[in-house]
Amino acid sequence: MTARDPSDSGELKPVAKPDESRAAANASWRCWLWTTTGIVSMLLLVQFSTGLLLAFYYVPSVDHAHTTVSFIEKVLPAGSWLRSLHYHGSQWLPLFFFLQVVELFARRAYTYNKNRWVAAVLLLALVFAAAATGYSLPWDARAFFSTRVAEGIMNGLPLVGAAARRWLLGSSEISTLTLSRFFALHVLVTPFVILLVVGWQLFVRSANRSRRAMTGVDSDGSTAAELRAFNNQLTRNVLIATLAFVLLAVFSYKLPAPIGPAAANANVDYLPRPGVQFLWLYQTLKYLPGSLGSLFAIVLPGVVFSTLAALPWLDKFSRPRIANDRRRKIGATILALSFVFVVTMTVVSYVSDRRDPRTQQQLARQAAEEATFRREPFVPTPLEQGDAAKAALAITSPSPGIAAAGPPAVYTKLCASCHGEHGEGARQGPLKFPALLGVADKPHRSLDDVIGILNDPKAYGLEPPMKSFATKLSDDEKREVASWVVTLKKNN
């Protein structure tokens, strides 16, 4: 169809049909939506570059890790901003990698581009692993208690729990070996695997293009058209990635990465809160004590990622139409349920903190402590003042056998007859009651957990004669007892 262009000098030009123009416009808008590749590439580049710079100053030791991070924050030019870029970038990466998986799923990449689909799923799992291993490195109170949570999750695994915990810690207790192991996993292992996956994907794409060019598949001229489309999409990705970096840079400048007092200066009242990408897991573990929580934290995500990665090969022996529909339903169900669950539990975590006045007060105190610490000048730690590992462990176990202070009066009145005057255990006739020494070393036995046990012991798998003290003790008395219990240490 042709029509005379009034702005032209009489030359007839083709005019697109209305439906074709509308389809082209819709396709153009979709191309702007398919730009998650540019954002995740930018974020990976930010993570690698900032991580490399931070590694020049960081020492993976419980004696000096916090000091070196403090040096980065307070002394190194732009150090606080670089660390904030790294911190917030680690929180943005899982979100945008998930959006990329959704994008590839919507485009049915699991049917026509299996390599890219599998690579996207693997990278999503790897960025979660990288974030988890990097959370302990600052070695402030938040990092210490997060390491305790990771220790409890590993220890709660059936059959292999004790061995997995010891491998993660590097010894029987949290020490410099633990921190150096997390550092190696975060700086060496996960980046290496991520680069392997990215390199494999780039190699496959390059090989496919070379094979098509050599076989002359695109000899009709479609190669030039594809090249133009590729260049246009590359331009869109660069523009969106640049905009995302500007937003990340401003956000990191306005909101520095958190860092509080050293782990050795923490106390049992500290309320650890992980990064936003792990709040859903933190909240869920409150409802799943013991081995059930460990299985949920490790096995269930493994099943989800494995199923998504295997999506291209599900129902491979059935008819293509049935297979594609079934795979699409399976993938859509997994992605939708994962998104709804993560968002719901994250919101529940925020709401529960806001609704609890005591939690709000404690979190406000912690924020004030962090603000005070930031304002203080940098103070180097002399080498002869080391051994912060023992001081850090004293957070939960200050002395062998008994706590640093005597038991609260309410414990002596209501609990000592069963658990002993100093938590050493007791016997009443044929019944032997368990000792409380070292209870904080067990999974899901933090300060909040002990308070939860006092309120509802059955929720933690404890059977009678352990009884509920929900109505027998005030909130202050429960916290007093729990604060004392978590300081008990096993006899050497």
GROMACS .gro file of C-alpha atoms in nm, residues 1-410:
model
  410
    1MET     CA    1   0.000   0.000   0.000
    2THR     CA    2   0.138   0.346  -0.098
    3ALA     CA    3   0.029   0.704  -0.028
    4ARG     CA    4   0.153   1.050  -0.109
    5ASP     CA    5   0.355   1.205   0.167
    6PRO     CA    6   0.244   1.573   0.196
    7SER     CA    7   0.589   1.673   0.323
    8ASP     CA    8   0.757   1.524   0.021
    9SER     CA    9   0.781   1.657  -0.334
   10GLY     CA   10   0.544   1.413  -0.494
   11GLU     CA   11   0.730   1.088  -0.430
   12LEU     CA   12   0.519   0.789  -0.335
   13LYS     CA   13   0.630   0.613  -0.013
   14PRO     CA   14   0.503   0.294   0.144
   15VAL     CA   15   0.276   0.346   0.443
   16ALA     CA   16   0.251   0.077   0.706
   17LYS     CA   17  -0.086  -0.068   0.787
   18PRO     CA   18  -0.234   0.033   1.124
   19ASP     CA   19  -0.203  -0.321   1.266
   20GLU     CA   20   0.159  -0.347   1.158
   21SER     CA   21   0.244  -0.009   1.312
   22ARG     CA   22   0.077  -0.105   1.638
   23ALA     CA   23   0.263  -0.437   1.650
   24ALA     CA   24   0.594  -0.262   1.581
   25ALA     CA   25   0.526  -0.013   1.861
   26ASN     CA   26   0.439  -0.291   2.105
   27ALA     CA   27   0.753  -0.480   2.008
   28SER     CA   28   0.961  -0.166   2.068
   29TRP     CA   29   0.817  -0.123   2.417
   30ARG     CA   30   0.881  -0.489   2.495
   31CYS     CA   31   1.241  -0.445   2.391
   32TRP     CA   32   1.280  -0.182   2.663
   33LEU     CA   33   1.138  -0.430   2.913
   34TRP     CA   34   1.385  -0.698   2.804
   35THR     CA   35   1.686  -0.508   2.942
   36THR     CA   36   1.755  -0.697   3.262
   37THR     CA   37   2.073  -0.837   3.103
   38GLY     CA   38   2.226  -0.491   3.099
   39ILE     CA   39   2.138  -0.429   3.464
   40VAL     CA   40   2.271  -0.762   3.595
   41SER     CA   41   2.588  -0.722   3.387
   42MET     CA   42   2.642  -0.378   3.540
   43LEU     CA   43   2.576  -0.507   3.892
   44LEU     CA   44   2.817  -0.799   3.846
   45LEU     CA   45   3.083  -0.557   3.723
   46VAL     CA   46   3.021  -0.334   4.027
   47GLN     CA   47   3.047  -0.631   4.263
   48PHE     CA   48   3.369  -0.761   4.113
   49SER     CA   49   3.539  -0.421   4.094
   50THR     CA   50   3.438  -0.297   4.440
   51GLY     CA   51   3.509  -0.637   4.594
   52LEU     CA   52   3.857  -0.635   4.444
   53LEU     CA   53   3.929  -0.289   4.585
   54LEU     CA   54   3.796  -0.380   4.930
   55ALA     CA   55   4.003  -0.700   4.936
   56PHE     CA   56   4.324  -0.492   4.925
   57TYR     CA   57   4.248  -0.361   5.275
   58TYR     CA   58   4.051  -0.642   5.439
   59VAL     CA   59   4.209  -0.894   5.679
   60PRO     CA   60   3.999  -1.212   5.735
   61SER     CA   61   4.074  -1.245   6.106
   62VAL     CA   62   3.842  -1.211   6.404
   63ASP     CA   63   4.110  -0.994   6.565
   64HIS     CA   64   4.140  -0.745   6.280
   65ALA     CA   65   3.849  -0.784   6.037
   66HIS     CA   66   3.637  -0.520   6.206
   67THR     CA   67   3.935  -0.287   6.235
   68THR     CA   68   4.011  -0.309   5.864
   69VAL     CA   69   3.647  -0.250   5.771
   70SER     CA   70   3.647   0.052   6.006
   71PHE     CA   71   3.957   0.178   5.828
   72ILE     CA   72   3.779   0.146   5.493
   73GLU     CA   73   3.476   0.332   5.629
   74LYS     CA   74   3.654   0.613   5.817
   75VAL     CA   75   3.995   0.664   5.658
   76LEU     CA   76   4.004   0.537   5.300
   77PRO     CA   77   3.894   0.807   5.050
   78ALA     CA   78   3.550   0.713   4.916
   79GLY     CA   79   3.584   0.390   5.112
   80SER     CA   80   3.241   0.416   5.271
   81TRP     CA   81   3.082   0.476   4.931
   82LEU     CA   82   3.267   0.182   4.772
   83ARG     CA   83   3.160  -0.049   5.052
   84SER     CA   84   2.800   0.077   5.022
   85LEU     CA   85   2.807   0.009   4.648
   86HIS     CA   86   2.919  -0.346   4.722
   87TYR     CA   87   2.665  -0.394   5.000
   88HIS     CA   88   2.361  -0.257   4.818
   89GLY     CA   89   2.467  -0.416   4.491
   90SER     CA   90   2.456  -0.755   4.663
   91GLN     CA   91   2.093  -0.683   4.756
   92TRP     CA   92   1.995  -0.561   4.410
   93LEU     CA   93   2.151  -0.856   4.228
   94PRO     CA   94   1.906  -1.127   4.345
   95LEU     CA   95   1.610  -0.905   4.254
   96PHE     CA   96   1.727  -0.830   3.901
   97PHE     CA   97   1.848  -1.184   3.838
   98PHE     CA   98   1.502  -1.305   3.939
   99LEU     CA   99   1.350  -1.051   3.699
  100GLN     CA  100   1.581  -1.183   3.427
  101VAL     CA  101   1.464  -1.538   3.493
  102VAL     CA  102   1.104  -1.415   3.470
  103GLU     CA  103   1.188  -1.234   3.145
  104LEU     CA  104   1.345  -1.546   2.993
  105PHE     CA  105   1.051  -1.754   3.111
  106ALA     CA  106   0.804  -1.514   2.948
  107ARG     CA  107   1.003  -1.541   2.625
  108ARG     CA  108   1.005  -1.925   2.655
  109ALA     CA  109   1.384  -1.939   2.656
  110TYR     CA  110   1.366  -2.281   2.822
  111THR     CA  111   1.244  -2.419   2.487
  112TYR     CA  112   1.465  -2.244   2.229
  113ASN     CA  113   1.767  -2.125   2.433
  114LYS     CA  114   1.828  -2.386   2.701
  115ASN     CA  115   2.185  -2.281   2.773
  116ARG     CA  116   2.087  -1.925   2.854
  117TRP     CA  117   1.796  -2.040   3.072
  118VAL     CA  118   2.014  -2.277   3.276
  119ALA     CA  119   2.285  -2.010   3.311
  120ALA     CA  120   2.034  -1.755   3.444
  121VAL     CA  121   1.901  -1.999   3.706
  122LEU     CA  122   2.253  -2.099   3.815
  123LEU     CA  123   2.359  -1.734   3.846
  124LEU     CA  124   2.054  -1.656   4.058
  125ALA     CA  125   2.152  -1.933   4.300
  126LEU     CA  126   2.516  -1.823   4.301
  127VAL     CA  127   2.444  -1.459   4.388
  128PHE     CA  128   2.243  -1.577   4.690
  129ALA     CA  129   2.541  -1.791   4.794
  130ALA     CA  130   2.779  -1.498   4.747
  131ALA     CA  131   2.560  -1.272   4.960
  132ALA     CA  132   2.532  -1.534   5.235
  133THR     CA  133   2.909  -1.589   5.258
  134GLY     CA  134   2.986  -1.217   5.256
  135TYR     CA  135   2.755  -1.122   5.538
  136SER     CA  136   2.993  -1.235   5.813
  137LEU     CA  137   3.301  -1.050   5.687
  138PRO     CA  138   3.260  -0.711   5.865
  139TRP     CA  139   3.264  -0.899   6.197
  140ASP     CA  140   3.046  -0.656   6.386
  141ALA     CA  141   2.766  -0.778   6.611
  142ARG     CA  142   2.532  -0.829   6.315
  143ALA     CA  143   2.791  -1.040   6.137
  144PHE     CA  144   2.868  -1.248   6.444
  145PHE     CA  145   2.508  -1.340   6.516
  146SER     CA  146   2.442  -1.408   6.146
  147THR     CA  147   2.731  -1.654   6.157
  148ARG     CA  148   2.568  -1.819   6.457
  149VAL     CA  149   2.247  -1.855   6.258
  150ALA     CA  150   2.436  -2.015   5.967
  151GLU     CA  151   2.608  -2.246   6.216
  152GLY     CA  152   2.272  -2.351   6.359
  153ILE     CA  153   2.126  -2.416   6.013
  154MET     CA  154   2.414  -2.645   5.919
  155ASN     CA  155   2.413  -2.822   6.255
  156GLY     CA  156   2.040  -2.893   6.226
  157LEU     CA  157   2.075  -3.101   5.909
  158PRO     CA  158   1.985  -3.468   5.967
  159LEU     CA  159   2.277  -3.714   5.972
  160VAL     CA  160   2.539  -3.476   5.830
  161GLY     CA  161   2.466  -3.177   6.056
  162ALA     CA  162   2.763  -3.210   6.292
  163ALA     CA  163   3.011  -3.267   6.009
  164ALA     CA  164   2.866  -2.981   5.803
  165ARG     CA  165   2.888  -2.744   6.102
  166ARG     CA  166   3.249  -2.836   6.172
  167TRP     CA  167   3.342  -2.791   5.805
  168LEU     CA  168   3.175  -2.450   5.795
  169LEU     CA  169   3.344  -2.330   6.114
  170GLY     CA  170   3.678  -2.492   6.040
  171SER     CA  171   3.692  -2.608   6.403
  172SER     CA  172   3.460  -2.679   6.693
  173GLU     CA  173   3.401  -2.308   6.765
  174ILE     CA  174   3.373  -1.982   6.571
  175SER     CA  175   3.726  -1.853   6.516
  176THR     CA  176   3.957  -1.696   6.260
  177LEU     CA  177   3.934  -2.020   6.062
  178THR     CA  178   3.561  -1.959   6.029
  179LEU     CA  179   3.605  -1.606   5.899
  180SER     CA  180   3.884  -1.702   5.660
  181ARG     CA  181   3.665  -1.983   5.525
  182PHE     CA  182   3.378  -1.744   5.460
  183PHE     CA  183   3.624  -1.503   5.298
  184ALA     CA  184   3.758  -1.774   5.066
  185LEU     CA  185   3.407  -1.881   4.967
  186HIS     CA  186   3.301  -1.521   4.907
  187VAL     CA  187   3.610  -1.391   4.725
  188LEU     CA  188   3.744  -1.700   4.547
  189VAL     CA  189   3.492  -1.980   4.506
  190THR     CA  190   3.163  -1.810   4.417
  191PRO     CA  191   3.317  -1.544   4.187
  192PHE     CA  192   3.513  -1.817   4.007
  193VAL     CA  193   3.200  -2.024   3.949
  194ILE     CA  194   3.004  -1.715   3.840
  195LEU     CA  195   3.275  -1.630   3.587
  196LEU     CA  196   3.271  -1.990   3.463
  197VAL     CA  197   2.896  -1.976   3.401
  198VAL     CA  198   2.917  -1.636   3.230
  199GLY     CA  199   3.211  -1.749   3.018
  200TRP     CA  200   3.032  -2.069   2.921
  201GLN     CA  201   2.726  -1.870   2.813
  202LEU     CA  202   2.934  -1.627   2.605
  203PHE     CA  203   3.123  -1.916   2.442
  204VAL     CA  204   2.802  -2.095   2.347
  205ARG     CA  205   2.651  -1.782   2.196
  206SER     CA  206   2.968  -1.707   2.000
  207ALA     CA  207   2.989  -2.066   1.873
  208ASN     CA  208   2.626  -2.058   1.759
  209ARG     CA  209   2.679  -1.737   1.563
  210SER     CA  210   2.994  -1.870   1.399
  211ARG     CA  211   2.821  -2.194   1.302
  212ARG     CA  212   2.527  -2.008   1.147
  213ALA     CA  213   2.759  -1.782   0.950
  214MET     CA  214   2.965  -2.073   0.821
  215THR     CA  215   2.664  -2.278   0.714
  216GLY     CA  216   2.513  -1.984   0.527
  217VAL     CA  217   2.182  -2.005   0.706
  218ASP     CA  218   2.144  -1.628   0.689
  219SER     CA  219   2.257  -1.583   0.330
  220ASP     CA  220   1.926  -1.419   0.239
  221GLY     CA  221   2.022  -1.104   0.422
  222SER     CA  222   1.864  -1.173   0.760
  223THR     CA  223   2.207  -1.159   0.922
  224ALA     CA  224   2.226  -0.785   0.865
  225ALA     CA  225   1.877  -0.741   1.005
  226GLU     CA  226   1.964  -0.947   1.313
  227LEU     CA  227   2.283  -0.745   1.358
  228ARG     CA  228   2.087  -0.420   1.353
  229ALA     CA  229   1.836  -0.560   1.602
  230PHE     CA  230   2.122  -0.680   1.825
  231ASN     CA  231   2.289  -0.338   1.816
  232ASN     CA  232   1.961  -0.163   1.896
  233GLN     CA  233   1.898  -0.392   2.191
  234LEU     CA  234   2.257  -0.350   2.309
  235THR     CA  235   2.206   0.028   2.307
  236ARG     CA  236   1.891  -0.010   2.516
  237ASN     CA  237   2.074  -0.233   2.766
  238VAL     CA  238   2.359   0.016   2.799
  239LEU     CA  239   2.121   0.306   2.857
  240ILE     CA  240   1.917   0.120   3.119
  241ALA     CA  241   2.233  -0.011   3.289
  242THR     CA  242   2.375   0.343   3.305
  243LEU     CA  243   2.056   0.473   3.461
  244ALA     CA  244   2.054   0.185   3.712
  245PHE     CA  245   2.415   0.257   3.809
  246VAL     CA  246   2.337   0.624   3.870
  247LEU     CA  247   2.047   0.524   4.095
  248LEU     CA  248   2.266   0.272   4.279
  249ALA     CA  249   2.545   0.528   4.323
  250VAL     CA  250   2.310   0.791   4.466
  251PHE     CA  251   2.133   0.537   4.686
  252SER     CA  252   2.468   0.410   4.822
  253TYR     CA  253   2.584   0.765   4.891
  254LYS     CA  254   2.265   0.854   5.079
  255LEU     CA  255   2.240   0.525   5.271
  256PRO     CA  256   2.580   0.388   5.382
  257ALA     CA  257   2.624   0.019   5.445
  258PRO     CA  258   2.561  -0.072   5.810
  259ILE     CA  259   2.847  -0.133   6.048
  260GLY     CA  260   2.826  -0.139   6.424
  261PRO     CA  261   3.062  -0.199   6.716
  262ALA     CA  262   3.292  -0.500   6.699
  263ALA     CA  263   3.154  -0.845   6.773
  264ALA     CA  264   3.353  -0.855   7.096
  265ASN     CA  265   3.149  -0.560   7.226
  266ALA     CA  266   2.807  -0.710   7.152
  267ASN     CA  267   2.570  -0.831   7.421
  268VAL     CA  268   2.300  -1.093   7.446
  269ASP     CA  269   2.024  -0.836   7.394
  270TYR     CA  270   2.143  -0.766   7.040
  271LEU     CA  271   1.876  -0.834   6.775
  272PRO     CA  272   2.041  -0.940   6.450
  273ARG     CA  273   1.857  -0.852   6.131
  274PRO     CA  274   1.992  -0.979   5.798
  275GLY     CA  275   1.989  -0.794   5.468
  276VAL     CA  276   1.659  -0.752   5.292
  277GLN     CA  277   1.732  -1.044   5.056
  278PHE     CA  278   1.734  -1.283   5.354
  279LEU     CA  279   1.460  -1.136   5.574
  280TRP     CA  280   1.210  -1.390   5.438
  281LEU     CA  281   1.434  -1.676   5.554
  282TYR     CA  282   1.497  -1.516   5.893
  283GLN     CA  283   1.124  -1.478   5.951
  284THR     CA  284   1.044  -1.831   5.833
  285LEU     CA  285   1.299  -1.989   6.066
  286LYS     CA  286   1.104  -1.843   6.359
  287TYR     CA  287   0.821  -2.081   6.273
  288LEU     CA  288   1.034  -2.386   6.190
  289PRO     CA  289   1.252  -2.487   6.485
  290GLY     CA  290   1.509  -2.762   6.480
  291SER     CA  291   1.593  -2.978   6.179
  292LEU     CA  292   1.282  -2.866   5.996
  293GLY     CA  293   1.420  -2.515   5.970
  294SER     CA  294   1.756  -2.643   5.845
  295LEU     CA  295   1.589  -2.854   5.577
  296PHE     CA  296   1.379  -2.559   5.467
  297ALA     CA  297   1.680  -2.325   5.448
  298ILE     CA  298   1.900  -2.560   5.244
  299VAL     CA  299   1.704  -2.843   5.084
  300LEU     CA  300   1.395  -2.654   4.963
  301PRO     CA  301   1.589  -2.380   4.775
  302GLY     CA  302   1.801  -2.655   4.621
  303VAL     CA  303   1.489  -2.832   4.496
  304VAL     CA  304   1.345  -2.508   4.357
  305PHE     CA  305   1.662  -2.412   4.168
  306SER     CA  306   1.714  -2.768   4.042
  307THR     CA  307   1.359  -2.791   3.910
  308LEU     CA  308   1.387  -2.457   3.731
  309ALA     CA  309   1.722  -2.554   3.578
  310ALA     CA  310   1.578  -2.888   3.461
  311LEU     CA  311   1.267  -2.724   3.313
  312PRO     CA  312   1.385  -2.761   2.949
  313TRP     CA  313   1.403  -3.138   2.984
  314LEU     CA  314   1.082  -3.207   3.177
  315ASP     CA  315   0.835  -3.427   2.986
  316LYS     CA  316   1.082  -3.462   2.700
  317PHE     CA  317   0.923  -3.789   2.587
  318SER     CA  318   0.567  -3.657   2.558
  319ARG     CA  319   0.424  -3.465   2.266
  320PRO     CA  320   0.574  -3.114   2.226
  321ARG     CA  321   0.245  -2.933   2.276
  322ILE     CA  322   0.167  -3.115   2.599
  323ALA     CA  323   0.527  -3.089   2.717
  324ASN     CA  324   0.547  -2.716   2.659
  325ASP     CA  325   0.216  -2.647   2.833
  326ARG     CA  326   0.311  -2.862   3.128
  327ARG     CA  327   0.654  -2.709   3.162
  328ARG     CA  328   0.508  -2.363   3.142
  329LYS     CA  329   0.262  -2.441   3.421
  330ILE     CA  330   0.534  -2.589   3.640
  331GLY     CA  331   0.768  -2.295   3.587
  332ALA     CA  332   0.495  -2.035   3.635
  333THR     CA  333   0.381  -2.203   3.957
  334ILE     CA  334   0.733  -2.215   4.103
  335LEU     CA  335   0.816  -1.855   4.012
  336ALA     CA  336   0.481  -1.718   4.131
  337LEU     CA  337   0.482  -1.908   4.462
  338SER     CA  338   0.846  -1.814   4.530
  339PHE     CA  339   0.776  -1.447   4.464
  340VAL     CA  340   0.461  -1.438   4.678
  341PHE     CA  341   0.623  -1.630   4.964
  342VAL     CA  342   0.940  -1.417   4.974
  343VAL     CA  343   0.748  -1.088   4.959
  344THR     CA  344   0.494  -1.202   5.219
  345MET     CA  345   0.752  -1.319   5.473
  346THR     CA  346   0.963  -1.007   5.420
  347VAL     CA  347   0.660  -0.785   5.488
  348VAL     CA  348   0.568  -0.996   5.792
  349SER     CA  349   0.920  -0.949   5.930
  350TYR     CA  350   0.902  -0.571   5.895
  351VAL     CA  351   0.550  -0.553   6.039
  352SER     CA  352   0.628  -0.778   6.338
  353ASP     CA  353   0.928  -0.560   6.427
  354ARG     CA  354   0.723  -0.244   6.406
  355ARG     CA  355   0.440  -0.382   6.618
  356ASP     CA  356   0.665  -0.494   6.904
  357PRO     CA  357   0.759  -0.191   7.120
  358ARG     CA  358   1.046  -0.375   7.287
  359THR     CA  359   1.193  -0.476   6.953
  360GLN     CA  360   1.154  -0.123   6.825
  361GLN     CA  361   1.339   0.014   7.126
  362GLN     CA  362   1.622  -0.236   7.093
  363LEU     CA  363   1.660  -0.174   6.719
  364ALA     CA  364   1.662   0.200   6.787
  365ARG     CA  365   1.938   0.152   7.046
  366GLN     CA  366   2.139  -0.052   6.798
  367ALA     CA  367   2.094   0.214   6.531
  368ALA     CA  368   2.210   0.479   6.778
  369GLU     CA  369   2.515   0.267   6.865
  370GLU     CA  370   2.601   0.233   6.496
  371ALA     CA  371   2.561   0.609   6.444
  372THR     CA  372   2.785   0.677   6.745
  373PHE     CA  373   3.044   0.432   6.618
  374ARG     CA  374   3.048   0.602   6.277
  375ARG     CA  375   3.115   0.941   6.436
  376GLU     CA  376   3.405   0.813   6.641
  377PRO     CA  377   3.754   0.855   6.491
  378PHE     CA  378   3.935   0.549   6.364
  379VAL     CA  379   4.142   0.376   6.631
  380PRO     CA  380   4.391   0.110   6.514
  381THR     CA  381   4.409  -0.215   6.708
  382PRO     CA  382   4.765  -0.300   6.820
  383LEU     CA  383   4.868  -0.656   6.744
  384GLU     CA  384   4.939  -0.735   7.109
  385GLN     CA  385   4.573  -0.662   7.193
  386GLY     CA  386   4.444  -0.944   6.976
  387ASP     CA  387   4.256  -1.258   7.064
  388ALA     CA  388   3.923  -1.096   6.995
  389ALA     CA  389   3.801  -1.441   6.906
  390LYS     CA  390   3.780  -1.537   7.272
  391ALA     CA  391   3.617  -1.208   7.353
  392ALA     CA  392   3.364  -1.260   7.074
  393LEU     CA  393   3.283  -1.608   7.198
  394ALA     CA  394   3.231  -1.461   7.543
  395ILE     CA  395   2.918  -1.295   7.408
  396THR     CA  396   2.736  -1.616   7.463
  397SER     CA  397   2.971  -1.803   7.697
  398PRO     CA  398   3.177  -1.584   7.931
  399SER     CA  399   3.316  -1.848   8.164
  400PRO     CA  400   3.334  -2.224   8.201
  401GLY     CA  401   3.049  -2.392   8.377
  402ILE     CA  402   2.848  -2.094   8.496
  403ALA     CA  403   2.736  -1.758   8.367
  404ALA     CA  404   2.919  -1.431   8.434
  405ALA     CA  405   2.656  -1.333   8.691
  406GLY     CA  406   2.440  -1.537   8.925
  407PRO     CA  407   2.102  -1.671   8.816
  408PRO     CA  408   1.802  -1.439   8.833
  409ALA     CA  409   1.577  -1.479   9.134
  410VAL     CA  410   1.285  -1.592   8.919
   0.00000   0.00000   0.00000
